[in-house]
Short mmCIF file of C-alpha atoms in Angstrom, two decimals:
data_model
loop_
_atom_site.label_atom_id
_atom_site.label_comp_id
_atom_site.label_asym_id
_atom_site.label_seq_id
_atom_site.Cartn_x
_atom_site.Cartn_y
_atom_site.Cartn_z
CA UNK A 1 67.33 95.38 -32.17
CA UNK A 2 63.93 94.63 -33.61
CA UNK A 3 63.15 91.29 -35.21
CA UNK A 4 62.66 93.03 -38.60
CA UNK A 5 66.16 94.72 -38.32
CA UNK A 6 67.68 91.50 -37.11
CA UNK A 7 66.38 89.53 -40.15
CA UNK A 8 67.42 92.30 -42.52
CA UNK A 9 71.07 92.37 -41.05
CA UNK A 10 71.16 88.44 -41.04
CA UNK A 11 70.25 88.23 -44.74
CA UNK A 12 73.05 90.57 -45.46
CA UNK A 13 75.51 88.53 -43.30
CA UNK A 14 76.29 91.41 -40.92
CA UNK A 15 78.10 90.84 -37.69
CA UNK A 16 75.61 93.15 -35.96
CA UNK A 17 73.38 90.13 -35.37
CA UNK A 18 76.13 88.19 -33.50
CA UNK A 19 76.84 91.24 -31.35
CA UNK A 20 73.04 91.78 -30.69
CA UNK A 21 72.68 88.00 -29.56
CA UNK A 22 75.68 88.42 -27.23
CA UNK A 23 74.10 91.31 -25.52
CA UNK A 24 70.53 89.94 -25.35
CA UNK A 25 68.85 88.29 -22.31
CA UNK A 26 67.66 84.66 -22.69
CA UNK A 27 64.09 85.82 -23.22
CA UNK A 28 65.10 88.20 -25.83
CA UNK A 29 67.24 85.45 -27.69
CA UNK A 30 64.15 83.19 -27.73
CA UNK A 31 62.24 85.83 -29.77
CA UNK A 32 65.11 85.70 -32.46
CA UNK A 33 65.52 81.82 -32.55
CA UNK A 34 62.72 81.37 -35.17
CA UNK A 35 64.71 83.88 -37.40
CA UNK A 36 67.98 82.02 -37.13
CA UNK A 37 66.14 78.68 -37.64
CA UNK A 38 64.60 80.23 -40.87
CA UNK A 39 68.09 81.34 -41.89
CA UNK A 40 69.53 77.83 -41.51
CA UNK A 41 66.66 76.47 -43.88
CA UNK A 42 67.80 78.30 -46.98
CA UNK A 43 70.72 79.31 -49.08
CA UNK A 44 71.83 82.57 -47.36
CA UNK A 45 74.67 83.50 -49.65
CA UNK A 46 74.28 86.16 -52.40
CA UNK A 47 76.55 84.18 -54.60
CA UNK A 48 77.72 80.93 -53.04
CA UNK A 49 80.02 80.19 -56.11
CA UNK A 50 82.16 83.19 -55.14
CA UNK A 51 81.66 83.70 -51.45
CA UNK A 52 80.94 80.09 -50.38
CA UNK A 53 78.14 79.15 -48.00
CA UNK A 54 77.10 81.12 -45.04
CA UNK A 55 77.73 78.15 -42.59
CA UNK A 56 80.48 79.96 -40.63
CA UNK A 57 78.19 82.92 -40.02
CA UNK A 58 75.06 80.90 -39.17
CA UNK A 59 77.14 78.81 -36.72
CA UNK A 60 78.25 81.95 -34.99
CA UNK A 61 74.70 82.93 -34.51
CA UNK A 62 73.62 79.51 -33.32
CA UNK A 63 76.23 79.21 -30.57
CA UNK A 64 74.86 82.27 -28.95
CA UNK A 65 71.83 80.18 -27.90
CA UNK A 66 72.12 77.89 -24.79
CA UNK A 67 70.59 74.77 -26.65
CA UNK A 68 71.82 73.67 -29.97
CA UNK A 69 69.34 70.83 -30.12
CA UNK A 70 66.62 72.58 -32.19
CA UNK A 71 69.12 73.70 -34.72
CA UNK A 72 70.78 70.33 -35.10
CA UNK A 73 67.25 68.76 -35.48
CA UNK A 74 66.31 71.00 -38.30
CA UNK A 75 69.74 70.67 -40.02
CA UNK A 76 69.37 66.88 -39.88
CA UNK A 77 65.90 66.79 -41.30
CA UNK A 78 66.83 69.22 -44.23
CA UNK A 79 70.17 67.28 -44.92
CA UNK A 80 68.45 64.07 -45.76
CA UNK A 81 65.64 65.80 -47.50
CA UNK A 82 68.10 67.45 -49.92
CA UNK A 83 70.27 64.41 -50.84
CA UNK A 84 68.45 64.30 -54.10
CA UNK A 85 68.46 68.04 -54.81
CA UNK A 86 70.87 70.26 -56.63
CA UNK A 87 71.84 73.65 -55.04
CA UNK A 88 73.91 74.90 -52.15
CA UNK A 89 71.62 74.05 -49.30
CA UNK A 90 73.04 70.50 -48.86
CA UNK A 91 76.58 71.97 -48.59
CA UNK A 92 75.43 74.50 -46.04
CA UNK A 93 73.92 71.73 -43.92
CA UNK A 94 77.05 69.67 -44.22
CA UNK A 95 79.43 72.47 -43.15
CA UNK A 96 77.10 73.49 -40.25
CA UNK A 97 77.21 69.99 -38.94
CA UNK A 98 80.91 69.99 -39.37
CA UNK A 99 81.27 73.09 -37.32
CA UNK A 100 79.24 71.30 -34.55
CA UNK A 101 81.69 68.35 -34.74
CA UNK A 102 84.70 70.77 -34.50
CA UNK A 103 82.86 72.20 -31.37
CA UNK A 104 82.67 68.74 -29.92
CA UNK A 105 79.36 67.34 -30.89
CA UNK A 106 79.29 63.57 -31.25
CA UNK A 107 75.62 63.75 -32.42
CA UNK A 108 76.63 65.82 -35.46
CA UNK A 109 79.34 63.50 -36.34
CA UNK A 110 76.90 60.57 -36.16
CA UNK A 111 74.50 62.45 -38.54
CA UNK A 112 77.27 63.10 -41.14
CA UNK A 113 78.34 59.33 -40.84
CA UNK A 114 74.89 58.07 -41.42
CA UNK A 115 74.34 60.46 -44.31
CA UNK A 116 77.75 59.25 -45.84
CA UNK A 117 76.59 55.60 -45.51
CA UNK A 118 73.12 56.35 -47.02
CA UNK A 119 74.71 58.17 -50.13
CA UNK A 120 77.21 55.41 -50.52
CA UNK A 121 74.37 52.86 -50.70
CA UNK A 122 72.08 54.68 -53.03
CA UNK A 123 74.70 56.08 -55.52
CA UNK A 124 74.72 53.03 -57.77
CA UNK A 125 70.84 53.17 -58.03
CA UNK A 126 70.98 56.89 -59.08
CA UNK A 127 71.76 58.37 -62.50
CA UNK A 128 71.88 61.91 -64.03
CA UNK A 129 68.79 63.59 -64.93
CA UNK A 130 67.62 64.78 -68.28
CA UNK A 131 69.80 67.89 -68.09
CA UNK A 132 72.94 65.87 -67.23
CA UNK A 133 72.82 66.96 -63.49
CA UNK A 134 73.71 64.37 -61.00
CA UNK A 135 72.90 65.93 -57.63
CA UNK A 136 73.53 62.67 -55.55
CA UNK A 137 77.04 62.27 -56.79
CA UNK A 138 77.73 66.09 -56.36
CA UNK A 139 76.39 66.00 -52.97
CA UNK A 140 78.50 62.94 -51.98
CA UNK A 141 81.59 64.82 -53.06
CA UNK A 142 80.43 67.83 -51.05
CA UNK A 143 80.15 65.55 -48.02
CA UNK A 144 83.49 63.90 -48.58
CA UNK A 145 85.18 67.43 -48.89
CA UNK A 146 83.50 68.44 -45.65
CA UNK A 147 84.61 65.33 -43.85
CA UNK A 148 88.25 65.60 -44.86
CA UNK A 149 88.70 69.35 -44.34
CA UNK A 150 86.31 70.77 -41.63
CA UNK A 151 85.43 68.39 -38.93
CA UNK A 152 88.85 67.83 -37.25
CA UNK A 153 91.99 69.74 -36.97
CA UNK A 154 94.13 66.73 -36.34
CA UNK A 155 95.85 65.77 -39.72
CA UNK A 156 96.08 62.20 -38.51
CA UNK A 157 92.32 61.97 -38.10
CA UNK A 158 91.90 63.67 -41.49
CA UNK A 159 94.22 61.21 -43.14
CA UNK A 160 92.08 58.32 -41.62
CA UNK A 161 89.15 59.83 -43.12
CA UNK A 162 90.80 60.36 -46.47
CA UNK A 163 91.83 56.66 -46.58
CA UNK A 164 88.24 55.57 -45.82
CA UNK A 165 86.88 57.75 -48.58
CA UNK A 166 89.42 56.57 -51.10
CA UNK A 167 88.67 53.03 -50.39
CA UNK A 168 84.94 53.54 -50.98
CA UNK A 169 85.61 55.59 -54.16
CA UNK A 170 87.63 52.76 -55.62
CA UNK A 171 84.68 50.33 -55.04
CA UNK A 172 82.37 52.72 -56.67
CA UNK A 173 84.49 53.27 -59.73
CA UNK A 174 84.74 49.40 -60.30
CA UNK A 175 81.16 49.05 -61.22
CA UNK A 176 79.83 52.43 -62.43
CA UNK A 177 81.66 54.73 -65.06
CA UNK A 178 79.61 57.64 -63.75
CA UNK A 179 81.35 57.29 -60.32
CA UNK A 180 84.95 57.11 -61.27
CA UNK A 181 87.63 59.16 -59.61
CA UNK A 182 87.65 61.93 -62.30
CA UNK A 183 84.24 63.00 -61.01
CA UNK A 184 85.84 63.60 -57.52
CA UNK A 185 88.76 65.81 -58.48
CA UNK A 186 87.49 68.60 -56.11
CA UNK A 187 87.85 66.00 -53.24
CA UNK A 188 91.42 65.27 -54.12
CA UNK A 189 92.32 68.98 -54.47
CA UNK A 190 90.83 69.75 -51.07
CA UNK A 191 92.55 66.72 -49.43
CA UNK A 192 95.89 67.91 -50.68
CA UNK A 193 95.18 71.21 -49.07
CA UNK A 194 93.84 69.63 -45.87
CA UNK A 195 96.67 67.13 -45.29
CA UNK A 196 99.53 69.05 -47.08
CA UNK A 197 101.17 67.91 -50.27
CA UNK A 198 104.08 66.23 -48.59
CA UNK A 199 101.90 64.11 -46.38
CA UNK A 200 99.63 63.39 -49.36
CA UNK A 201 102.60 62.18 -51.60
CA UNK A 202 103.73 59.97 -48.72
CA UNK A 203 100.31 58.58 -48.23
CA UNK A 204 99.78 57.88 -52.02
CA UNK A 205 103.25 56.82 -53.01
CA UNK A 206 104.76 55.54 -49.79
CA UNK A 207 106.18 51.88 -49.71
CA UNK A 208 103.48 50.92 -47.09
CA UNK A 209 100.47 52.09 -49.25
CA UNK A 210 97.55 49.73 -49.24
CA UNK A 211 96.10 48.01 -52.27
CA UNK A 212 93.04 50.44 -52.61
CA UNK A 213 95.61 53.39 -52.35
CA UNK A 214 97.48 51.94 -55.15
CA UNK A 215 94.28 51.46 -57.27
CA UNK A 216 93.31 55.03 -56.50
CA UNK A 217 96.77 56.29 -57.70
CA UNK A 218 96.23 54.31 -60.87
CA UNK A 219 92.83 55.82 -61.39
CA UNK A 220 94.23 59.37 -60.66
CA UNK A 221 97.05 58.88 -63.31
CA UNK A 222 94.52 57.62 -65.78
CA UNK A 223 92.28 60.66 -65.16
CA UNK A 224 95.31 63.03 -65.53
CA UNK A 225 96.31 61.51 -68.78
CA UNK A 226 92.81 61.78 -70.18
CA UNK A 227 92.79 65.53 -69.33
CA UNK A 228 96.11 66.19 -70.73
CA UNK A 229 95.00 64.69 -73.98
CA UNK A 230 91.81 66.67 -73.85
CA UNK A 231 93.77 69.90 -73.23
CA UNK A 232 96.07 69.03 -76.27
CA UNK A 233 92.98 68.65 -78.42
CA UNK A 234 91.64 71.97 -77.27
CA UNK A 235 94.73 73.68 -78.27
CA UNK A 236 94.29 72.47 -81.83
CA UNK A 237 90.87 74.01 -82.10
CA UNK A 238 90.41 77.43 -83.79
CA UNK A 239 90.74 80.30 -81.21
CA UNK A 240 89.40 83.03 -83.37
CA UNK A 241 86.45 83.77 -85.53
CA UNK A 242 88.75 84.39 -88.47
CA UNK A 243 90.34 80.99 -88.06
CA UNK A 244 86.87 79.25 -87.71
CA UNK A 245 85.86 81.03 -90.91
CA UNK A 246 88.91 79.61 -92.77
CA UNK A 247 88.00 76.21 -91.67
CA UNK A 248 84.39 76.52 -92.90
CA UNK A 249 85.79 77.82 -96.33
CA UNK A 250 88.05 74.70 -96.52
CA UNK A 251 85.10 72.44 -95.95
CA UNK A 252 85.78 71.41 -92.39
CA UNK A 253 82.46 70.38 -90.97
CA UNK A 254 81.42 71.26 -87.37
CA UNK A 255 80.92 68.18 -85.12
CA UNK A 256 83.79 66.26 -86.81
CA UNK A 257 87.12 68.42 -86.97
CA UNK A 258 85.91 70.84 -84.19
CA UNK A 259 82.86 71.04 -81.74
CA UNK A 260 79.64 72.78 -82.98
CA UNK A 261 79.45 74.65 -79.71
CA UNK A 262 82.68 76.51 -80.71
CA UNK A 263 80.83 78.18 -83.54
CA UNK A 264 78.07 79.41 -81.29
CA UNK A 265 80.52 80.77 -78.87
#
């Protein structure tokens, strides 16, 4: 396979690249290494919102090479460089490192731990941008999701990670309304899938639950109550153009009785 054909197939996510690397000599693989490094440096998915990141695919390519060091070096550099950036690249880097951890790499685990501590330290100093985006908070949740679901198959280890993150989330929520538990609902959902709902219920509501776990449960219940009230309010909004027109004729003003955005929609 030529370098041009390899890059073309890699961009499409085809298994032909994996098969080609398996059948190549070490000299031939070295010629393809820059292309795989290039692939690791960008969002490779056509639509990551639907298909997820290409981390599994890229990892399958990487393990065909005898030395993972250049790949881990590049991923580490980009991971910390993308902490303040929105997009899918940070998630791809996190997941790639998690696959290395699952494969036995202690270095990858240390890198994720350092990144976690760094984000935890700077979150209070960060705030949303002018468009309402908060990449540091979003990236921290991505990292939490990765740690609790992809690094280890052992559920006891995952439960330990979950408890550690929950304690930190409770501390964040105490001093900053932008970092409350309701902004980390994806983490809770993935944790339930990762640990199992029975184990999660026992962990959260068991008689031996720690104080910070009880705080987390209280914050979760508060979040669920607020969302239930929001859904109730939404049900009272006009659902058709005719209903909206009747409200306007009756003198109901947008922005008070119902959101202005509803009229645009």
